[in-house]
PDB file of C-alpha atoms in Angstrom:
ATOM      1  CA  MET M 921       8.269  -1.582 -13.090  1.00 71.00           C
ATOM      2  CA  LYS M 922       8.008  -5.211 -12.186  1.00 81.00           C
ATOM      3  CA  LYS M 923      10.420  -7.025  -9.896  1.00 83.00           C
ATOM      4  CA  LEU M 924      13.437  -8.774 -11.631  1.00 91.00           C
ATOM      5  CA  THR M 925      13.938 -12.380 -11.847  1.00 94.00           C
ATOM      6  CA  ASN M 926      17.064 -13.920 -10.467  1.00 94.00           C
ATOM      7  CA  LYS M 927      18.399 -14.362 -13.792  1.00 96.00           C
ATOM      8  CA  GLU M 928      17.291 -10.801 -14.892  1.00 96.00           C
ATOM      9  CA  ARG M 929      18.863  -9.479 -11.709  1.00 95.00           C
ATOM     10  CA  GLU M 930      22.210 -11.288 -12.557  1.00 96.00           C
ATOM     11  CA  VAL M 931      22.200  -9.549 -15.856  1.00 97.00           C
ATOM     12  CA  MET M 932      21.527  -6.201 -14.360  1.00 97.00           C
ATOM     13  CA  GLU M 933      24.279  -6.627 -11.791  1.00 97.00           C
ATOM     14  CA  LEU M 934      26.678  -7.038 -14.623  1.00 97.00           C
ATOM     15  CA  PHE M 935      25.608  -3.710 -16.405  1.00 98.00           C
ATOM     16  CA  TRP M 936      25.693  -1.989 -12.820  1.00 97.00           C
ATOM     17  CA  GLN M 937      29.233  -3.324 -12.279  1.00 97.00           C
ATOM     18  CA  HIS M 938      30.619  -3.007 -16.101  1.00 97.00           C
ATOM     19  CA  GLY M 939      28.730  -0.449 -17.623  1.00 97.00           C
ATOM     20  CA  PRO M 940      27.367  -0.781 -21.344  1.00 98.00           C
ATOM     21  CA  MET M 941      28.092  -4.014 -23.034  1.00 98.00           C
ATOM     22  CA  PHE M 942      27.246  -6.036 -25.998  1.00 98.00           C
ATOM     23  CA  VAL M 943      25.564  -9.504 -25.301  1.00 97.00           C
ATOM     24  CA  ARG M 944      28.906 -11.074 -26.238  1.00 97.00           C
ATOM     25  CA  GLU M 945      30.687  -9.065 -23.684  1.00 97.00           C
ATOM     26  CA  LEU M 946      28.054 -10.019 -21.000  1.00 97.00           C
ATOM     27  CA  LEU M 947      28.645 -13.741 -21.778  1.00 96.00           C
ATOM     28  CA  GLU M 948      32.467 -13.244 -20.865  1.00 96.00           C
ATOM     29  CA  HIS M 949      31.472 -12.280 -17.303  1.00 96.00           C
ATOM     30  CA  TYR M 950      29.901 -15.666 -16.626  1.00 95.00           C
ATOM     31  CA  GLU M 951      31.770 -18.686 -15.430  1.00 93.00           C
ATOM     32  CA  GLU M 952      31.223 -22.152 -17.118  1.00 93.00           C
ATOM     33  CA  PRO M 953      28.916 -23.335 -17.781  1.00 92.00           C
ATOM     34  CA  ARG M 954      27.904 -20.201 -19.605  1.00 94.00           C
ATOM     35  CA  PRO M 955      24.241 -19.316 -20.672  1.00 95.00           C
ATOM     36  CA  HIS M 956      23.818 -19.732 -24.386  1.00 96.00           C
ATOM     37  CA  PHE M 957      23.897 -16.379 -26.258  1.00 97.00           C
ATOM     38  CA  ASN M 958      20.346 -16.751 -27.400  1.00 97.00           C
ATOM     39  CA  THR M 959      19.083 -17.037 -23.857  1.00 96.00           C
ATOM     40  CA  LEU M 960      21.185 -14.220 -22.574  1.00 97.00           C
ATOM     41  CA  SER M 961      20.079 -12.247 -25.483  1.00 97.00           C
ATOM     42  CA  THR M 962      16.346 -12.966 -24.761  1.00 97.00           C
ATOM     43  CA  ILE M 963      16.966 -11.851 -21.225  1.00 97.00           C
ATOM     44  CA  VAL M 964      18.449  -8.501 -22.175  1.00 98.00           C
ATOM     45  CA  ARG M 965      15.547  -7.795 -24.857  1.00 97.00           C
ATOM     46  CA  ARG M 966      13.134  -8.595 -21.967  1.00 97.00           C
ATOM     47  CA  LEU M 967      14.873  -6.199 -19.719  1.00 97.00           C
ATOM     48  CA  GLU M 968      14.770  -3.619 -22.328  1.00 97.00           C
ATOM     49  CA  HIS M 969      10.875  -4.034 -22.834  1.00 96.00           C
ATOM     50  CA  GLU M 970      10.593  -3.692 -19.206  1.00 95.00           C
ATOM     51  CA  GLY M 971      12.363  -0.436 -19.276  1.00 95.00           C
ATOM     52  CA  TYR M 972      15.406  -1.574 -17.437  1.00 97.00           C
ATOM     53  CA  VAL M 973      17.956  -1.487 -20.278  1.00 98.00           C
ATOM     54  CA  GLY M 974      18.343   0.611 -23.372  1.00 98.00           C
ATOM     55  CA  HIS M 975      20.758   0.222 -26.460  1.00 98.00           C
ATOM     56  CA  LYS M 976      22.867   2.114 -28.873  1.00 97.00           C
ATOM     57  CA  GLN M 977      23.048   0.614 -32.205  1.00 97.00           C
ATOM     58  CA  TYR M 978      26.508   0.025 -33.924  1.00 96.00           C
ATOM     59  CA  GLY M 979      25.584  -1.309 -37.463  1.00 95.00           C
ATOM     60  CA  SER M 980      23.615  -4.397 -37.029  1.00 94.00           C
ATOM     61  CA  THR M 981      24.490  -4.968 -33.291  1.00 95.00           C
ATOM     62  CA  TYR M 982      23.491  -3.257 -30.066  1.00 97.00           C
ATOM     63  CA  GLN M 983      25.331  -2.254 -27.055  1.00 98.00           C
ATOM     64  CA  TYR M 984      22.940  -2.409 -24.111  1.00 98.00           C
ATOM     65  CA  HIS M 985      23.198  -0.229 -20.959  1.00 98.00           C
ATOM     66  CA  ALA M 986      21.314   0.104 -17.631  1.00 98.00           C
ATOM     67  CA  LEU M 987      18.585   2.832 -17.707  1.00 97.00           C
ATOM     68  CA  ILE M 988      18.018   2.235 -13.850  1.00 95.00           C
ATOM     69  CA  SER M 989      20.574   2.530 -11.081  1.00 95.00           C
ATOM     70  CA  GLU M 990      21.043  -0.277  -8.522  1.00 94.00           C
ATOM     71  CA  GLN M 991      20.200   2.288  -5.874  1.00 93.00           C
ATOM     72  CA  ASP M 992      16.950   3.260  -7.737  1.00 91.00           C
ATOM     73  CA  TYR M 993      16.037  -0.475  -8.340  1.00 90.00           C
ATOM     74  CA  ALA M 994      16.623  -0.998  -4.566  1.00 88.00           C
ATOM     75  CA  LYS M 995      14.607   1.937  -3.320  1.00 86.00           C
ATOM     76  CA  ARG M 996      11.740   0.777  -5.575  1.00 83.00           C
ATOM     77  CA  ASN M 997      11.734  -2.728  -4.123  1.00 81.00           C
ATOM     78  CA  ILE M 998      11.888  -1.210  -0.529  1.00 79.00           C
ATOM     79  CA  PHE M 999       8.620   0.818  -1.426  1.00 77.00           C
ATOM     80  CA  ARG M1000       7.088  -2.151  -2.992  1.00 76.00           C
ATOM     81  CA  LEU M1001       7.881  -4.318  -0.020  1.00 73.00           C
ATOM     82  CA  VAL M1002       6.352  -1.774   2.499  1.00 72.00           C
ATOM     83  CA  ASP M1003       3.145  -1.514   0.046  1.00 71.00           C
ATOM     84  CA  ASP M1004       2.759  -5.336  -0.292  1.00 70.00           C
ATOM     85  CA  TYR M1005       3.548  -6.658   3.078  1.00 70.00           C
ATOM     86  CA  ILE M1006       3.585  -4.240   5.689  1.00 68.00           C
ATOM     87  CA  GLU M1007       0.307  -2.506   4.642  1.00 69.00           C
ATOM     88  CA  ASP M1008       2.014   0.792   3.624  1.00 61.00           C
ATOM     89  CA  SER M1009       3.233   1.455   7.089  1.00 70.00           C
ATOM     90  CA  TYR M1010       7.057   2.575   7.251  1.00 72.00           C
ATOM     91  CA  LYS M1011       6.676   2.570  11.031  1.00 77.00           C
ATOM     92  CA  GLY M1012       5.751  -1.181  10.739  1.00 75.00           C
ATOM     93  CA  LEU M1013       8.939  -1.782   8.662  1.00 74.00           C
ATOM     94  CA  VAL M1014      11.098  -0.296  11.496  1.00 78.00           C
ATOM     95  CA  SER M1015       9.185  -1.938  14.340  1.00 79.00           C
ATOM     96  CA  THR M1016       9.855  -5.279  12.294  1.00 78.00           C
ATOM     97  CA  PHE M1017      13.512  -4.546  12.195  1.00 78.00           C
ATOM     98  CA  LEU M1018      13.712  -3.697  15.773  1.00 81.00           C
ATOM     99  CA  LYS M1019      11.780  -6.904  16.936  1.00 83.00           C
ATOM    100  CA  GLU M1020      13.806  -9.157  14.668  1.00 83.00           C
ATOM    101  CA  GLU M1021      16.992  -7.396  16.290  1.00 81.00           C
ATOM    102  CA  LYS M1022      18.198  -6.015  12.882  1.00 81.00           C
ATOM    103  CA  LEU M1023      18.187  -2.672  14.119  1.00 81.00           C
ATOM    104  CA  SER M1024      19.990  -1.544  17.259  1.00 84.00           C
ATOM    105  CA  VAL M1025      18.500   1.385  19.563  1.00 84.00           C
ATOM    106  CA  ASP M1026      21.745   3.205  18.724  1.00 88.00           C
ATOM    107  CA  GLU M1027      21.130   3.110  14.822  1.00 87.00           C
ATOM    108  CA  LEU M1028      17.511   4.024  15.597  1.00 85.00           C
ATOM    109  CA  ARG M1029      18.659   7.140  17.340  1.00 88.00           C
ATOM    110  CA  ASP M1030      20.959   7.847  14.378  1.00 90.00           C
ATOM    111  CA  LEU M1031      17.946   7.506  12.005  1.00 85.00           C
ATOM    112  CA  ILE M1032      15.920   9.695  14.144  1.00 86.00           C
ATOM    113  CA  SER M1033      18.919  12.343  14.102  1.00 90.00           C
ATOM    114  CA  GLN M1034      19.006  12.179  10.367  1.00 89.00           C
ATOM    115  CA  VAL M1035      15.057  12.710   9.896  1.00 86.00           C
ATOM    116  CA  GLU M1036      15.290  15.612  12.235  1.00 88.00           C
ATOM    117  CA  ALA M1037      18.193  17.139  10.332  1.00 88.00           C
ATOM    118  CA  TYR M1038      16.498  16.321   7.049  1.00 85.00           C
ATOM    119  CA  GLU M1039      13.126  18.030   8.421  1.00 87.00           C
ATOM    120  CA  SER M1040      15.267  21.092   9.772  1.00 84.00           C
ATOM    121  CA  SER M1041      16.923  21.633   6.277  1.00 83.00           C
ATOM    122  CA  LYS M1042      13.704  21.113   4.225  1.00 80.00           C
ATOM    123  CA  ASN M1043      11.976  23.828   6.551  1.00 79.00           C
ATOM    124  CA  GLU M1044      14.874  26.210   5.877  1.00 79.00           C
ATOM    125  CA  ARG M1045      14.551  25.706   2.121  1.00 79.00           C
ATOM    126  CA  LEU M1046      10.759  26.160   2.166  1.00 79.00           C
ATOM    127  CA  ASN M1047      11.137  29.410   4.483  1.00 80.00           C
ATOM    128  CA  LYS M1048      13.660  31.141   1.948  1.00 73.00           C
TER     129      LYS M1048
END
């Protein structure tokens, strides 16, 4: 999946917050000046083509819904970030956060505890 543009992300956030909607309902969530119906419809159709949105048909109109959760989208972007900019090194990602003081030593210790707990439970499942 490709990364969303700002406008596409804006539309996806509305689906994530409000659930399935028709394009006219999407428009109601915008402040003035609202985008033109056709512009918004084009963005939604592009999101559908890219696999982010699906639809259910009601007569001659479509109700659209997100096919990917906000959490899954965020996860994919994190993986893409690591692949593209940190040379596929998650250690490098954590190191960058530490250097930029975006992650404290206590938070890092907590992460290590979480990793150890995950590994322990994974090993228990494998040994059953």
